mmCIF file of N, CA and C in Angstrom:
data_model
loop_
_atom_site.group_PDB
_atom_site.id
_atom_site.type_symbol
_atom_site.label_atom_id
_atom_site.label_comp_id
_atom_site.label_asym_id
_atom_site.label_seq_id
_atom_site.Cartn_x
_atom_site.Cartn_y
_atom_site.Cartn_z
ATOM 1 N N UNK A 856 0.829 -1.178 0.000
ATOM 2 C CA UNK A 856 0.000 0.000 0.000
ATOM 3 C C UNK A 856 0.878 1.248 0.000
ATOM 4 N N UNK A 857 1.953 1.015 1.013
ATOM 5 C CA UNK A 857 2.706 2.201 0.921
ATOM 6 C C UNK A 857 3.410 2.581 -0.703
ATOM 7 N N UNK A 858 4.102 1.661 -1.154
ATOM 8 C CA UNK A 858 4.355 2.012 -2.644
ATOM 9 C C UNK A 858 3.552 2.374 -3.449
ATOM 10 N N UNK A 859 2.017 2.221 -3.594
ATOM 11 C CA UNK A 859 0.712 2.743 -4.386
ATOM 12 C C UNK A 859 0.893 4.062 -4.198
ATOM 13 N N UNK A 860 0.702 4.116 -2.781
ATOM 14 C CA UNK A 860 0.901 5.683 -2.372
ATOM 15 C C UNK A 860 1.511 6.494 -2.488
ATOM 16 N N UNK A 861 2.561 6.382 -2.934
ATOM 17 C CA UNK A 861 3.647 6.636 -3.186
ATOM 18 C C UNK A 861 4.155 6.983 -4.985
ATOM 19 N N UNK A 862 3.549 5.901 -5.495
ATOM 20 C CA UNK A 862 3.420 5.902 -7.044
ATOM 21 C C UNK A 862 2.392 7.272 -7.710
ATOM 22 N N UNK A 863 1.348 7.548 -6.307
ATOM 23 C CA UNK A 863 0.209 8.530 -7.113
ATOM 24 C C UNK A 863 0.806 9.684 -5.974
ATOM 25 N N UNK A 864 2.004 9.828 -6.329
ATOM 26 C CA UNK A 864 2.904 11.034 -5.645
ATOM 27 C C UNK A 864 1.809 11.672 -4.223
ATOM 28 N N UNK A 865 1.890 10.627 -2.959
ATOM 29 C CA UNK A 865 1.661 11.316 -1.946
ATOM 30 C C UNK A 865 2.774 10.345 -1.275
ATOM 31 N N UNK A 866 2.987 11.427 -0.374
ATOM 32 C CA UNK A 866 4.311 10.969 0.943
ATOM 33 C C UNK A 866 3.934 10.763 2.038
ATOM 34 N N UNK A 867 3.335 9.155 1.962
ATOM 35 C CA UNK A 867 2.627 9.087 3.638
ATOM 36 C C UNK A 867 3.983 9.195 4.772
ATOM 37 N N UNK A 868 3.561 9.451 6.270
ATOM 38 C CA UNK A 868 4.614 8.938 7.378
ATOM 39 C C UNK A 868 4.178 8.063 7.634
ATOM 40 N N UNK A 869 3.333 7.351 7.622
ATOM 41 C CA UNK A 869 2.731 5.701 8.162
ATOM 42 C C UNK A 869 1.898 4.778 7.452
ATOM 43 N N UNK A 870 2.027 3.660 7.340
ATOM 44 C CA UNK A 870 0.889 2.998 7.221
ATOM 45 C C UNK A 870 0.906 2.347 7.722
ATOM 46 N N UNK A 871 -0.334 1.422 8.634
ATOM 47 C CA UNK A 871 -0.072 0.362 9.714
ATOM 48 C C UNK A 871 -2.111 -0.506 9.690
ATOM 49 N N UNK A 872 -1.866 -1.199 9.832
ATOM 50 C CA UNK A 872 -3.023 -2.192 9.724
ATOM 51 C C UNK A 872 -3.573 -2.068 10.947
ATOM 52 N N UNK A 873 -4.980 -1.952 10.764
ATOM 53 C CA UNK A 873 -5.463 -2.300 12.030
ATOM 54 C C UNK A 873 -5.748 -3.235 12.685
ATOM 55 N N UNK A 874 -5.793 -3.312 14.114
ATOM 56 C CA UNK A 874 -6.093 -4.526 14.472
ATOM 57 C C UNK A 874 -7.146 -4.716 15.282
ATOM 58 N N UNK A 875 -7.687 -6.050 15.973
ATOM 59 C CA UNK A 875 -8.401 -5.642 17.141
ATOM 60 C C UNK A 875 -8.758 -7.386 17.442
ATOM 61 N N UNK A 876 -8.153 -6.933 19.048
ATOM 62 C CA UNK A 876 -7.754 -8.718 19.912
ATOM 63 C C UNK A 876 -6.381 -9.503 18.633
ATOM 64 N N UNK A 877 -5.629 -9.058 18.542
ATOM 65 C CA UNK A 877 -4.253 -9.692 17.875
ATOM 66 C C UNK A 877 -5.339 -9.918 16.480
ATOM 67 N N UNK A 878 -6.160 -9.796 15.901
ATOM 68 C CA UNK A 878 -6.728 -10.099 14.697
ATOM 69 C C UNK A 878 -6.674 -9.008 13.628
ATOM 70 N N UNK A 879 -6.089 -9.122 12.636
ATOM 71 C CA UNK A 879 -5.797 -8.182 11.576
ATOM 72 C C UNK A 879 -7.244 -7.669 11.022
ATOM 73 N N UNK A 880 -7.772 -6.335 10.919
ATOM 74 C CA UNK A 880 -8.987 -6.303 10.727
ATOM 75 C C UNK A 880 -9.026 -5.142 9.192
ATOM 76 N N UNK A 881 -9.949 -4.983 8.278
ATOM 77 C CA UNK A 881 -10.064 -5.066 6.672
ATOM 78 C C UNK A 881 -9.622 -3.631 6.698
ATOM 79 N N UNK A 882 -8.801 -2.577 7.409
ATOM 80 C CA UNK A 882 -8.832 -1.413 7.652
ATOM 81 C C UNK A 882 -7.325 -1.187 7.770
ATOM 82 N N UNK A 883 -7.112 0.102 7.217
ATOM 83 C CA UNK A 883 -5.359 0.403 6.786
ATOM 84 C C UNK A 883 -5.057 1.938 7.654
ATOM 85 N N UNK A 884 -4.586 2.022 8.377
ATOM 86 C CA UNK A 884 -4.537 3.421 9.142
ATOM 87 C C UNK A 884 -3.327 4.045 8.229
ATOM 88 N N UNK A 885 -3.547 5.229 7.666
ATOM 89 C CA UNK A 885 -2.611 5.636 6.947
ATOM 90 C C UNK A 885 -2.593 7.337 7.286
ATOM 91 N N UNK A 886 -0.918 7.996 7.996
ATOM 92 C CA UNK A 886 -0.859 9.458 8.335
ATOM 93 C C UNK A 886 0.007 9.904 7.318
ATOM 94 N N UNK A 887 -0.988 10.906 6.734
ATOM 95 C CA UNK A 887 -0.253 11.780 5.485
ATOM 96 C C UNK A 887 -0.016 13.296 6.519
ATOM 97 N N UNK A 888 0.829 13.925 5.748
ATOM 98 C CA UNK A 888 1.452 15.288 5.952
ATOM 99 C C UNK A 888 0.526 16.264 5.829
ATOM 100 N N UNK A 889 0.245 17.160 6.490
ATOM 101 C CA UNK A 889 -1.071 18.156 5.842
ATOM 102 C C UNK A 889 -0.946 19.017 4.695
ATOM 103 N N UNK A 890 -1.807 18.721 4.068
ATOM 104 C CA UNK A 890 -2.111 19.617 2.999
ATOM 105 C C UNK A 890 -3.466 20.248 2.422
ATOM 106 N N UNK A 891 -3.172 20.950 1.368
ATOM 107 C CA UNK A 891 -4.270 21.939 1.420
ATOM 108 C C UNK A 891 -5.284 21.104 0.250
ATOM 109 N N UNK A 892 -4.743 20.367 -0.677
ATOM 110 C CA UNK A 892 -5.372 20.290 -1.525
ATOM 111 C C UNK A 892 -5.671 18.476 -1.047
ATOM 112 N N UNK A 893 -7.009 18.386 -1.846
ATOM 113 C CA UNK A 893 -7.391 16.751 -1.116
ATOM 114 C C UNK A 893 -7.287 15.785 -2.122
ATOM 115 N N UNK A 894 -6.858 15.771 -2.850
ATOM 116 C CA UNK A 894 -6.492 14.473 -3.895
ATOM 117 C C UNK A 894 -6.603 13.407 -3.015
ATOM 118 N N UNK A 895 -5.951 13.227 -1.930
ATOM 119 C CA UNK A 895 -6.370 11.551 -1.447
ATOM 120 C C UNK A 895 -7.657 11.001 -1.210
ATOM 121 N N UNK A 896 -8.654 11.840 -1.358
ATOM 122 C CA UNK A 896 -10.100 11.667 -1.112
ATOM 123 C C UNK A 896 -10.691 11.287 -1.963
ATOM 124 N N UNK A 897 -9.916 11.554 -3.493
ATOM 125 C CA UNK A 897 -10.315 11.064 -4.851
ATOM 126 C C UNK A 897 -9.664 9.644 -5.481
ATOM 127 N N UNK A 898 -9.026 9.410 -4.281
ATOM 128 C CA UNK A 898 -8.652 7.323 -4.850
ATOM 129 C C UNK A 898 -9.222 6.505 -4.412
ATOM 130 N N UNK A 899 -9.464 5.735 -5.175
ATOM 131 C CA UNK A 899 -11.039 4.394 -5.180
ATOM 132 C C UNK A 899 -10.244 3.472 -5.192
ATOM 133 N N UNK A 900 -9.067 3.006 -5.540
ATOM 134 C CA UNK A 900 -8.481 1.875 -5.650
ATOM 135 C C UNK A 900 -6.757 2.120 -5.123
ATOM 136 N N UNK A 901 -6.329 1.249 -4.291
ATOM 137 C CA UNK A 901 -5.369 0.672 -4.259
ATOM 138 C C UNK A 901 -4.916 -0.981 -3.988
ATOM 139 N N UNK A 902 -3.638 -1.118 -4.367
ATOM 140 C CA UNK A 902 -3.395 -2.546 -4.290
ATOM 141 C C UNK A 902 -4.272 -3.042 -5.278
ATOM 142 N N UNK A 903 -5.475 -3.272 -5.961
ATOM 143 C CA UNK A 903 -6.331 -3.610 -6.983
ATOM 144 C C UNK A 903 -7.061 -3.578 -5.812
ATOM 145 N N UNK A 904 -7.955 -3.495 -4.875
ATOM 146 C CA UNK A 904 -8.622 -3.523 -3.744
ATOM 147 C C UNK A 904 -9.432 -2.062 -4.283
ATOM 148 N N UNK A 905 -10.509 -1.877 -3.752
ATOM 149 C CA UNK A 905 -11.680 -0.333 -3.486
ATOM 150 C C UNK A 905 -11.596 -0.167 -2.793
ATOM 151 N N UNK A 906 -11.230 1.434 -2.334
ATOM 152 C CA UNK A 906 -11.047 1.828 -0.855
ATOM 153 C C UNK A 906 -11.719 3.098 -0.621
ATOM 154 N N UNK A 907 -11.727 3.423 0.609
ATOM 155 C CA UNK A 907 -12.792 4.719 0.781
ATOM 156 C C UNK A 907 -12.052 5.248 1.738
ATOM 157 N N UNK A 908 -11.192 6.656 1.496
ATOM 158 C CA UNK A 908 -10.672 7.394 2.392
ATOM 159 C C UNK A 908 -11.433 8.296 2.993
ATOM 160 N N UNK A 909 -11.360 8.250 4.409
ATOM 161 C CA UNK A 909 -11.998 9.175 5.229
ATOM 162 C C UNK A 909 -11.325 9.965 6.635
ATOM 163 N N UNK A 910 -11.653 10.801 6.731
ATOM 164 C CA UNK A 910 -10.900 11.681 7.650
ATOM 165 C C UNK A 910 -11.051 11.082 8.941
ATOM 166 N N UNK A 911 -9.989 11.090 9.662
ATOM 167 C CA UNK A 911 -10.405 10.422 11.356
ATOM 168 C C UNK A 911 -11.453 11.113 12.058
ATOM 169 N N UNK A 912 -11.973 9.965 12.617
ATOM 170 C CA UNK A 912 -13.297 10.758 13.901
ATOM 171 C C UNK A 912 -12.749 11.003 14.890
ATOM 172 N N UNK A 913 -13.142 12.165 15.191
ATOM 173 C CA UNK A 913 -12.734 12.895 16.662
ATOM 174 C C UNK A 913 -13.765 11.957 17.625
ATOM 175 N N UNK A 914 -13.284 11.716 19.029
ATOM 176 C CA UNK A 914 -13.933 11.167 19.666
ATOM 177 C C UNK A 914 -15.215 12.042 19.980
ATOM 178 N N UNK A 915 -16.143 11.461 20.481
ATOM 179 C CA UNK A 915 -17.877 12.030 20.964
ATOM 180 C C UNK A 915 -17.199 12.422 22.967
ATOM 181 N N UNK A 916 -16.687 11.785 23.406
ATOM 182 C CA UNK A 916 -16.468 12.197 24.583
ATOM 183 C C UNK A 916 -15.297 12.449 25.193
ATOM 184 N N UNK A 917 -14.758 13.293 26.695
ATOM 185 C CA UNK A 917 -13.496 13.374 26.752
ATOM 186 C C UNK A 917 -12.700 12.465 27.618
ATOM 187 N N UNK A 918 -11.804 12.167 26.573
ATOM 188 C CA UNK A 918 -10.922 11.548 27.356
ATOM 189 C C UNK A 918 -10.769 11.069 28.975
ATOM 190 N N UNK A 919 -10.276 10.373 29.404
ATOM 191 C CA UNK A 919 -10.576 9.493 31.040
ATOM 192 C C UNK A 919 -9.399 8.726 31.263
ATOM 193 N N UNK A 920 -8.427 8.973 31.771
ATOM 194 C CA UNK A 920 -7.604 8.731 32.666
ATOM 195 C C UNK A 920 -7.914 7.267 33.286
ATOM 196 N N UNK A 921 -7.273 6.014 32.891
ATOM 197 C CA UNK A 921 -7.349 4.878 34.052
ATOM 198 C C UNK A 921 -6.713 5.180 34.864
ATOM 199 N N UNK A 922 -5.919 5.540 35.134
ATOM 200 C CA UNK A 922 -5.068 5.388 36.374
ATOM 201 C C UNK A 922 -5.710 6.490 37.548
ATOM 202 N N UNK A 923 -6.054 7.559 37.170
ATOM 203 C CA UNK A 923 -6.466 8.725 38.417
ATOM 204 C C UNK A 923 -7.982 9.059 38.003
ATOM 205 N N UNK A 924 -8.916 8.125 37.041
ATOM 206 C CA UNK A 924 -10.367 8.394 36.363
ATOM 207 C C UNK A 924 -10.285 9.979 35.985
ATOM 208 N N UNK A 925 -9.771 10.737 36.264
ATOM 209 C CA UNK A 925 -9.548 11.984 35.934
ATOM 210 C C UNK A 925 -9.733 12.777 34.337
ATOM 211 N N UNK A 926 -10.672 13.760 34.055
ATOM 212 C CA UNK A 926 -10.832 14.115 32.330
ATOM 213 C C UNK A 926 -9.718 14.090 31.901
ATOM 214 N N UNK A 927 -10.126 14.558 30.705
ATOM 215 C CA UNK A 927 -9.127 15.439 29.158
ATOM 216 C C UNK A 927 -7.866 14.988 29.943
ATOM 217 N N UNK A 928 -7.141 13.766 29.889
ATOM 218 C CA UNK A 928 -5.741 13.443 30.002
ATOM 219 C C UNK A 928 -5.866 12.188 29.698
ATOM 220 N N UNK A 929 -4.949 11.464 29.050
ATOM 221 C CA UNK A 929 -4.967 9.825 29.672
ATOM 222 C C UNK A 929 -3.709 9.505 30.245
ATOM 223 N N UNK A 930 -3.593 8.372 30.868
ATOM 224 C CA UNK A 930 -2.709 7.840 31.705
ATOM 225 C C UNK A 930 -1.407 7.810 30.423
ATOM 226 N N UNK A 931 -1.454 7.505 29.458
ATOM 227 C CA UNK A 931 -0.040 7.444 28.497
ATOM 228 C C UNK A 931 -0.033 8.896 28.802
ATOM 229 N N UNK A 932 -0.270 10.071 28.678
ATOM 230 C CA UNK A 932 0.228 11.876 28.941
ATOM 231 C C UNK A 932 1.123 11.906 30.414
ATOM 232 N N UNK A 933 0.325 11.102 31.218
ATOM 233 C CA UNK A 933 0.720 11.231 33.015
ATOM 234 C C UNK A 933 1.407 12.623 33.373
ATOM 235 N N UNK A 934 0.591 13.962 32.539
ATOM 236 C CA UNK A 934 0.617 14.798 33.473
ATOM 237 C C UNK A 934 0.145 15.122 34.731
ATOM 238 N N UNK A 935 -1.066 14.213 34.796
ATOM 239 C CA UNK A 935 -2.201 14.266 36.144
ATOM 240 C C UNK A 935 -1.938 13.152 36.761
ATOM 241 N N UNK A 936 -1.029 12.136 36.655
ATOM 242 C CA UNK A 936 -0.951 10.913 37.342
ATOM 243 C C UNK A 936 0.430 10.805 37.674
ATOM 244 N N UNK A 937 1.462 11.726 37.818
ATOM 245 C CA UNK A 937 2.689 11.854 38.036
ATOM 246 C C UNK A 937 2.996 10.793 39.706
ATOM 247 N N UNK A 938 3.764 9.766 39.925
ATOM 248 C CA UNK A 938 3.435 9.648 41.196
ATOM 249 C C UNK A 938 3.777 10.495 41.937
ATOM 250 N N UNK A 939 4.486 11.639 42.467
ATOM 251 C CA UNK A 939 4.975 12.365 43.697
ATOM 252 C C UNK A 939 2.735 12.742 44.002
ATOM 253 N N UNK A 940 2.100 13.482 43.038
ATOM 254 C CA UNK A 940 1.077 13.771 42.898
ATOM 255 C C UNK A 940 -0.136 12.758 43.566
ATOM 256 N N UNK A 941 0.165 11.244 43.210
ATOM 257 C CA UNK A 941 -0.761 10.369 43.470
ATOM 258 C C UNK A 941 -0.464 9.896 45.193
ATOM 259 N N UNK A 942 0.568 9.948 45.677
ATOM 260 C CA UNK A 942 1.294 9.673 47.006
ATOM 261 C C UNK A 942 0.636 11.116 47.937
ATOM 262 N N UNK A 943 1.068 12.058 47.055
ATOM 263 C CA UNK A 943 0.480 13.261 47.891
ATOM 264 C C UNK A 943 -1.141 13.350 48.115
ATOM 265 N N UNK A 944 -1.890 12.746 46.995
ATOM 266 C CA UNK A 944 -3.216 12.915 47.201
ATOM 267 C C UNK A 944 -3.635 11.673 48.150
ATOM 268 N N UNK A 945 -2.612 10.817 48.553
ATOM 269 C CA UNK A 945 -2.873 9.187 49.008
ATOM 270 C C UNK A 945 -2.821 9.725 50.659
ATOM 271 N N UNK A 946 -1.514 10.697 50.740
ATOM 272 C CA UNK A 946 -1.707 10.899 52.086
ATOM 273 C C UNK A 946 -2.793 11.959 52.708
ATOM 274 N N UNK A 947 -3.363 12.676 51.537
ATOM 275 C CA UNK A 947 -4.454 13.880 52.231
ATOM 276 C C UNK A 947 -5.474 12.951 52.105
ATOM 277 N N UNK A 948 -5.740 12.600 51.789
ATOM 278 C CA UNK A 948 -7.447 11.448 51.956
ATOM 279 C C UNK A 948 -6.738 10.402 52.962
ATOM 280 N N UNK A 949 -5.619 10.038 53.006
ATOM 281 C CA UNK A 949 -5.743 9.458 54.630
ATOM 282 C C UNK A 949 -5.995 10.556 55.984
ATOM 283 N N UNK A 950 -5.369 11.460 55.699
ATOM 284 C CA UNK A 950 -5.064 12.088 57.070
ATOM 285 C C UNK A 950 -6.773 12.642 57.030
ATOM 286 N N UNK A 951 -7.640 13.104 55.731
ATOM 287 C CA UNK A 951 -9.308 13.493 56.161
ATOM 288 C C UNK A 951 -9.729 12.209 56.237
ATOM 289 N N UNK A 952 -9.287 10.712 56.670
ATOM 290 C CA UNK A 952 -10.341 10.141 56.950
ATOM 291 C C UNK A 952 -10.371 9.795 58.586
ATOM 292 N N UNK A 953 -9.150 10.848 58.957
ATOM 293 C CA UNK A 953 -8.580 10.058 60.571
ATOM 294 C C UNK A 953 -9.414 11.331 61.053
#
């Protein structure tokens, strides 16, 4: 795929397959460089395959933190989950529960 892409002069930085549970699934994640003009929106075929390029979906909700449930961060950022931060909040909810 990357050489197709490449042949109809665009310069991706990635292409990577998607997956989901270790299972290769019918979907090609591909990050192009920004530009102004949209030619990639106008290719129907690569590899001999039909394809339908579409712009990524922004998520519907914000982001959630596993590690501290905390918004707009996730635990891969760990600006909000730093441990000195999580130790410090460990000892003020002990000392308000004494």
């Amino acid at each position: 795929m990357l050489e197709d892409l490449e042949s109809l002069s665009f310069q991706p930085i990635q292409v990577s397959r998607m997956n989901r549970h270790d299972r290769p699934m019918p979907l090609v994640l591909t990050e192009m460089p920004m530009c102004k003009k949209a030619d990639i929106f106008e290719v129907k075929t690569l590899c001999g395959l039909s394809v339908k390029v579409e712009k990524p979906h922004k998520p519907k909700d914000a982001a959630q933190c596993h590690r501290c449930q905390r918004f707009h961060h996730s635990q891969r950022q760990m600006r909000r989950c730093s441990s000195d931060q999580r130790l410090r909040e460990a000892a003020q909810a002990a000392c308000q529960m004494r």
